[in-house]
């Protein structure tokens, strides 16, 4: 058995050697065919019979097959003609993709003998595909600062065709900015690059739409298009511009807080943050920042503090509009503050002299100035005075200052003047005269009345004592008549008085230097009858009254004058005509005693008449007297008439009557004179009021009456000239306003008079009111010689207190000691007394150290106004002290550091305003220029502001590059002009603001990385890194896949922030061995850089070998020589050892594997098969790779051994013995035979038949019959043992194969004797013939019997 096995192996080796040799020969006979793709099914490729040198019939006989790579059968072989045809339409792109040439390998397998013929079909490309872009639209972002010549990569198109039919070039739609370059990659693919020809301007054209066309080389050419949408990215190349370079607005000073006073507006042609404008104050002072607020977004300028016209009447506010990139524009807002009457007049009291000794000469009580911070009518004031004396020694003086604004505002100032007592007031009686009534005949020591005197002085000066002064009439015995109490002024009558002897007397009562007249009237008792004074009734010659006859009725004839020694009602007299010569001709008036004619006189009336007139008093009881009148009627007064005296008057009565007449005449004359004087005064006052429009002495010059014009600075508009109107009836005239230098009552006359030209002054004098020409002439002469120029001095600021300023005595032309004698004082305009006067020496000294900057700020010259005030008489001198500046202040910047942000694309020559330094000094000591520390990029220009201030501008000299130098630190120096100069410094820190002028650049390109194909999902593969030299958003890089195919997008993802490339889909080395991934790094400004990542997939043994069955003969005819069971191909998608394979089958099978070309194997039978031995084989083909771990694939083939009719039917027994009892009935079933056939199918179907007997004499056909289907035997007739005891016949079993095979069996039929016959040998025949030999199949060594 071992020897047999070794022999079998040697035979297999020899066979394999022949197989390899045959394969080599077959490979050398390979042929190449070609066909254009897309040919229809059935297209003739070639005639294989002819090419193989075979007859057509031979193809069929040798079972020719066409086997293609893979499972698809692209070809069909027509055995009848030997033609090789296309089994389907071929698509080159589907079969080979971009591989060129596209070769489809196929094999022709011939059997009997086995032969392989390898062939190649070259599939020729046709231009059946147009170029296709991955994206129909490409979006590019290009900075408008991109330089011409810049190349921008574009997405490429894919054309599935190859060769000249593939993509050849790119074009772009005509435009003035770009053209396209077509470039080739290392793998042969062509890609476009967009080249910038002309500089972009986003403000001119923010977007461009171009059409990119990809053209192949076919005939006709095919094309594909994609839209390129180019967004021009803004750079900060436009500074904001204001709609107006100057905004002018007028705002009422009482405008409420938070009111919007103006809205500034600027525009920027840039977009995004570069076009976003924020507003802010530019170099605004602290005052402006406290007063206004600017909305950085809307540009609304609001008030945050109430305006004050009097403090600041205009603001000049510089506003800066800055965009997001740091560029800025400037505009100025001029805010004019409109004055409203919001400031009441101010009264500044310079000095008050209190207490004031009474009875002093004209004394200055107070020196004050009036101002109103408002302007115009709002600042014009009028003053009023109201004096109240609540106590004898005190005056409350209220000075009211009212402006003429709307509404009118006023200020009241109260001055309390204390009056110190001087014994200048004599005691004053409560009455200038006292009248005391004493009824005559009184009792002695009677209290008849009192007198009272008060003294307005105080203290001892007010204590009063009373006494009687000696009477003016020395004959009056006053001491015996009355006495007075010295302490209380009570008067007493010392003796009884007689009215008729002494009707009244007037004692005088002194109180120091004051006296009062006391009239003592003795009350009358009606103890005296009336006494006729006229006509005299003393018995002398009668008084005759002459009456012309032509007198009219009522003619006054005379008057009866009577007196009564009594008084009062006792002395009231009435007159009555008692008796007349001719009644009715005369009448007497009852009250005055006038005698008048009662009618016209006639010739018939008597010439002489005598009238008796009764005079009666009204006393109780009444007393009366009678007077006799003589009346003579005459024709005219020319007639001499000498009245005859009737009686001589008494001497005592004549004297008394004279006194009364003189008193009456004096009284009437005095009343008349007083009336005339009063009338004249009223007329003169009326004329004066018409001429001067009032009682006030006011000028008629540039200012209206009653007014004082005060400027907004609180000082008088003209030196010490103001007007006063005293309100009539507002109090006493003990106080009045005085005008410095020019008295108030001369003001009107002095208006318009010049000091130098006397002739012109005289002409002006002619226009003055005639009543005042004399006074005005004197004033003109005075003013022509007086120059009211102020005295001027100067002093350096910071001079020590007590320093000498000037010698006022000499400068004012006064005598030594006159300043002290006249109570000289120095009064400043404000409340502070900065100067002092040494009254003894006349020196003007500094009271305190003066700071020019504190007093005047930036006003130049700095003048301190003061007045020298003298009394007795009152006199003012105006003075000015000029405070000279010294260089005691250095320039000071408002901040210690200035931060500037300048875009790096800022052009040389650009100006950048800087902070203004402040120098409190003025003139040459003020700020003069600016300098900056040496550097190569900037210098300083010193410019003059409209307000006179100097401000610095930083001028750029050289382009900036933030990537080269991102920051500058410079020192700005402000220098004044002092000697030595002072300086101030500020640090200027310049940040160079990045613009997007650098595209991201990858650190490495290309990146190469190897990745195991079995890497898990989301595994990090590689981190790419791109750096952008820009900063901020422009330096922030985001990553993305660039123009990636769907396969790459499905397989990889990239973290846009970190640049990590992650695996999204399982890799398959066998499908794609490497990836070229384009990565785009884009910064915040839209610039991008490209990088390539080459990802090589590392094979792992993850693919088991594959067995592709090309052909399989599932049924193998048995007994056939070496037969091909199957043709198959093995492959392993892995590479290297992982892709190397070993193919094997079990050794105990009658099959062998024969390798052919390119991993093709043939499974053939090693020996002929015997179906009857084994009708089926399960062959397991095992393909194992050499990878780690080893993977294998098993493929089971079931080989059916097809039946060949190589087995004759075989009876179950070689012979059958049947027993039949004789005399049987015909058609008796006597037994059966059975044969089987190891074949199958038709070859196994057995039919039975009786073979001809060997003894032709045996009538077998009449003896038995056999059922052809089942082998049943029947006796056809009754048998006779004695006639035929036994007989043999052969039954044949024949199958239905082709050719048919048969076998036979001997059937011996033994007739069972019925013992009706003697035994008879039937067989072997005993008839003496040749013996019958039975043949049995089998080995010779075995005997069947």
Coordinates of N, CA and C in Angstrom, one line a residue, residues 64-137:
X64 N -15.2 24.4 -25.3 CA -14.6 25.7 -25.1 C -15.4 26.7 -24.3
X65 N -14.8 27.4 -23.4 CA -15.5 28.3 -22.5 C -14.7 29.6 -22.5
X66 N -15.4 30.7 -22.3 CA -14.8 32.1 -22.1 C -15.0 32.5 -20.6
X67 N -13.9 32.7 -20.0 CA -14.0 33.0 -18.5 C -13.4 34.4 -18.4
X68 N -14.2 35.3 -17.8 CA -13.8 36.7 -17.5 C -13.4 36.9 -16.0
X69 N -12.6 37.9 -15.8 CA -12.3 38.3 -14.5 C -13.5 38.7 -13.7
X70 N -13.7 38.2 -12.6 CA -14.9 38.6 -11.8 C -16.0 37.7 -12.1
X71 N -17.1 38.0 -11.6 CA -18.3 37.1 -11.8 C -19.1 37.5 -13.0
X72 N -18.8 38.7 -13.5 CA -19.6 39.0 -14.7 C -19.1 38.4 -16.0
X73 N -20.0 38.0 -16.8 CA -19.6 37.4 -18.1 C -19.8 38.4 -19.1
X74 N -18.7 39.0 -19.5 CA -18.8 40.1 -20.5 C -18.9 39.6 -21.9
X75 N -18.6 38.3 -22.1 CA -18.5 37.8 -23.4 C -19.4 36.5 -23.6
X76 N -19.6 36.2 -24.8 CA -20.3 35.0 -25.1 C -19.6 34.4 -26.4
X77 N -19.5 33.0 -26.3 CA -18.8 32.3 -27.4 C -19.9 31.5 -28.2
X78 N -19.9 31.8 -29.4 CA -20.9 31.1 -30.3 C -20.2 29.9 -30.9
X79 N -20.5 28.7 -30.3 CA -19.8 27.5 -30.8 C -20.1 27.2 -32.2
X80 N -21.2 27.5 -32.7 CA -21.6 27.2 -34.1 C -20.7 27.9 -35.1
X81 N -20.3 29.1 -34.7 CA -19.5 29.9 -35.7 C -18.1 30.2 -35.2
X82 N -17.9 30.0 -33.9 CA -16.6 30.3 -33.3 C -16.4 31.8 -33.1
X83 N -17.4 32.6 -33.1 CA -17.3 34.1 -32.9 C -17.4 34.4 -31.5
X84 N -16.5 35.4 -31.1 CA -16.5 35.9 -29.7 C -17.3 37.2 -29.8
X85 N -18.4 37.3 -29.0 CA -19.3 38.4 -29.1 C -19.4 39.1 -27.7
X86 N -19.8 40.4 -27.7 CA -20.1 41.1 -26.4 C -21.4 40.5 -25.8
X87 N -21.3 40.2 -24.5 CA -22.5 39.7 -23.9 C -23.3 40.9 -23.3
X88 N -22.6 42.1 -23.2 CA -23.3 43.3 -22.7 C -22.5 44.5 -23.1
X89 N -23.2 45.7 -23.0 CA -22.5 46.9 -23.4 C -21.5 47.2 -22.3
X90 N -20.3 47.5 -22.8 CA -19.2 47.8 -21.9 C -19.0 49.3 -21.6
X91 N -18.8 49.6 -20.4 CA -18.6 51.0 -20.0 C -17.2 51.1 -19.4
X92 N -16.3 51.7 -20.2 CA -14.9 51.8 -19.8 C -14.7 52.4 -18.4
X93 N -15.5 53.5 -18.1 CA -15.3 54.2 -16.9 C -15.8 53.3 -15.7
X94 N -16.8 52.5 -15.9 CA -17.2 51.6 -14.8 C -16.2 50.5 -14.6
X95 N -15.6 50.0 -15.7 CA -14.7 48.9 -15.6 C -13.4 49.3 -15.1
X96 N -12.8 50.3 -15.6 CA -11.4 50.7 -15.3 C -11.3 52.0 -14.6
X97 N -12.3 52.8 -14.6 CA -12.2 54.1 -13.9 C -11.2 55.0 -14.7
X98 N -10.2 55.6 -14.0 CA -9.3 56.5 -14.7 C -8.1 55.7 -15.2
X99 N -8.0 54.4 -15.0 CA -6.9 53.6 -15.5 C -6.9 53.6 -17.0
X100 N -5.7 53.8 -17.5 CA -5.5 53.8 -19.0 C -4.2 53.1 -19.3
X101 N -4.1 52.2 -20.2 CA -5.2 51.7 -21.0 C -6.1 50.8 -20.1
X102 N -7.4 50.7 -20.6 CA -8.4 49.8 -19.9 C -8.3 48.4 -20.6
X103 N -7.8 47.5 -19.9 CA -7.6 46.1 -20.4 C -8.6 45.2 -19.6
X104 N -9.4 44.4 -20.4 CA -10.2 43.4 -19.8 C -9.6 42.1 -20.1
X105 N -9.2 41.4 -19.1 CA -8.6 40.1 -19.3 C -9.6 39.0 -19.3
X106 N -9.5 38.0 -20.2 CA -10.4 36.9 -20.2 C -9.6 35.6 -20.7
X107 N -10.1 34.5 -20.4 CA -9.4 33.2 -20.7 C -10.4 32.3 -21.6
X108 N -9.7 31.6 -22.5 CA -10.4 30.6 -23.3 C -10.0 29.3 -22.7
X109 N -10.9 28.5 -22.2 CA -10.6 27.2 -21.6 C -11.1 26.1 -22.6
X110 N -10.1 25.3 -23.0 CA -10.4 24.1 -23.8 C -10.1 22.9 -23.0
X111 N -10.9 21.9 -23.3 CA -10.7 20.6 -22.6 C -10.4 19.5 -23.7
X112 N -10.0 18.4 -23.0 CA -9.8 17.3 -23.9 C -8.8 17.6 -25.0
X113 N -7.6 18.0 -24.8 CA -7.0 18.1 -23.5 C -7.2 19.5 -23.0
X114 N -6.9 19.7 -21.7 CA -7.1 21.0 -21.0 C -6.1 22.0 -21.6
X115 N -6.7 23.2 -21.9 CA -5.8 24.2 -22.5 C -6.4 25.6 -22.1
X116 N -5.5 26.5 -21.6 CA -5.9 27.9 -21.3 C -5.3 28.8 -22.3
X117 N -6.1 29.7 -22.8 CA -5.6 30.7 -23.7 C -6.0 32.1 -23.1
X118 N -5.0 32.9 -22.7 CA -5.3 34.2 -22.1 C -5.4 35.3 -23.1
X119 N -6.4 36.1 -23.0 CA -6.6 37.2 -24.0 C -6.9 38.5 -23.3
X120 N -6.6 39.6 -24.0 CA -6.9 40.9 -23.5 C -7.8 41.7 -24.4
X121 N -8.7 42.4 -23.8 CA -9.6 43.2 -24.6 C -9.3 44.7 -24.2
X122 N -8.8 45.4 -25.1 CA -8.6 46.8 -24.9 C -9.8 47.6 -25.2
X123 N -10.4 48.2 -24.1 CA -11.6 49.0 -24.3 C -11.2 50.4 -24.5
X124 N -11.6 50.9 -25.7 CA -11.2 52.2 -26.2 C -12.2 53.2 -25.7
X125 N -11.7 54.3 -25.1 CA -12.5 55.4 -24.6 C -13.2 56.2 -25.7
X126 N -14.4 56.5 -25.5 CA -15.1 57.5 -26.4 C -15.5 58.6 -25.5
X127 N -15.7 59.8 -26.1 CA -16.0 61.0 -25.3 C -17.4 61.1 -25.0
X128 N -17.8 60.3 -24.0 CA -19.2 60.2 -23.6 C -19.4 60.8 -22.2
X129 N -18.5 61.5 -21.7 CA -18.6 62.2 -20.4 C -18.1 63.7 -20.5
X130 N -18.9 64.6 -19.9 CA -18.5 66.0 -19.9 C -17.8 66.2 -18.6
X131 N -16.9 67.2 -18.5 CA -16.3 67.5 -17.3 C -17.3 68.0 -16.3
X132 N -17.2 67.6 -15.0 CA -18.2 67.9 -14.0 C -17.4 68.5 -12.8
X133 N -17.8 69.7 -12.3 CA -17.3 70.2 -11.1 C -17.9 69.6 -9.9
X134 N -17.1 69.5 -8.8 CA -17.7 69.0 -7.6 C -18.8 69.9 -7.1
X135 N -18.7 71.2 -7.3 CA -19.7 72.1 -6.8 C -20.1 73.0 -8.0
X136 N -21.3 73.2 -8.1 CA -21.8 74.1 -9.2 C -21.5 75.6 -8.9
X137 N -21.3 75.9 -7.6 CA -21.0 77.3 -7.3 C -19.7 77.3 -6.4

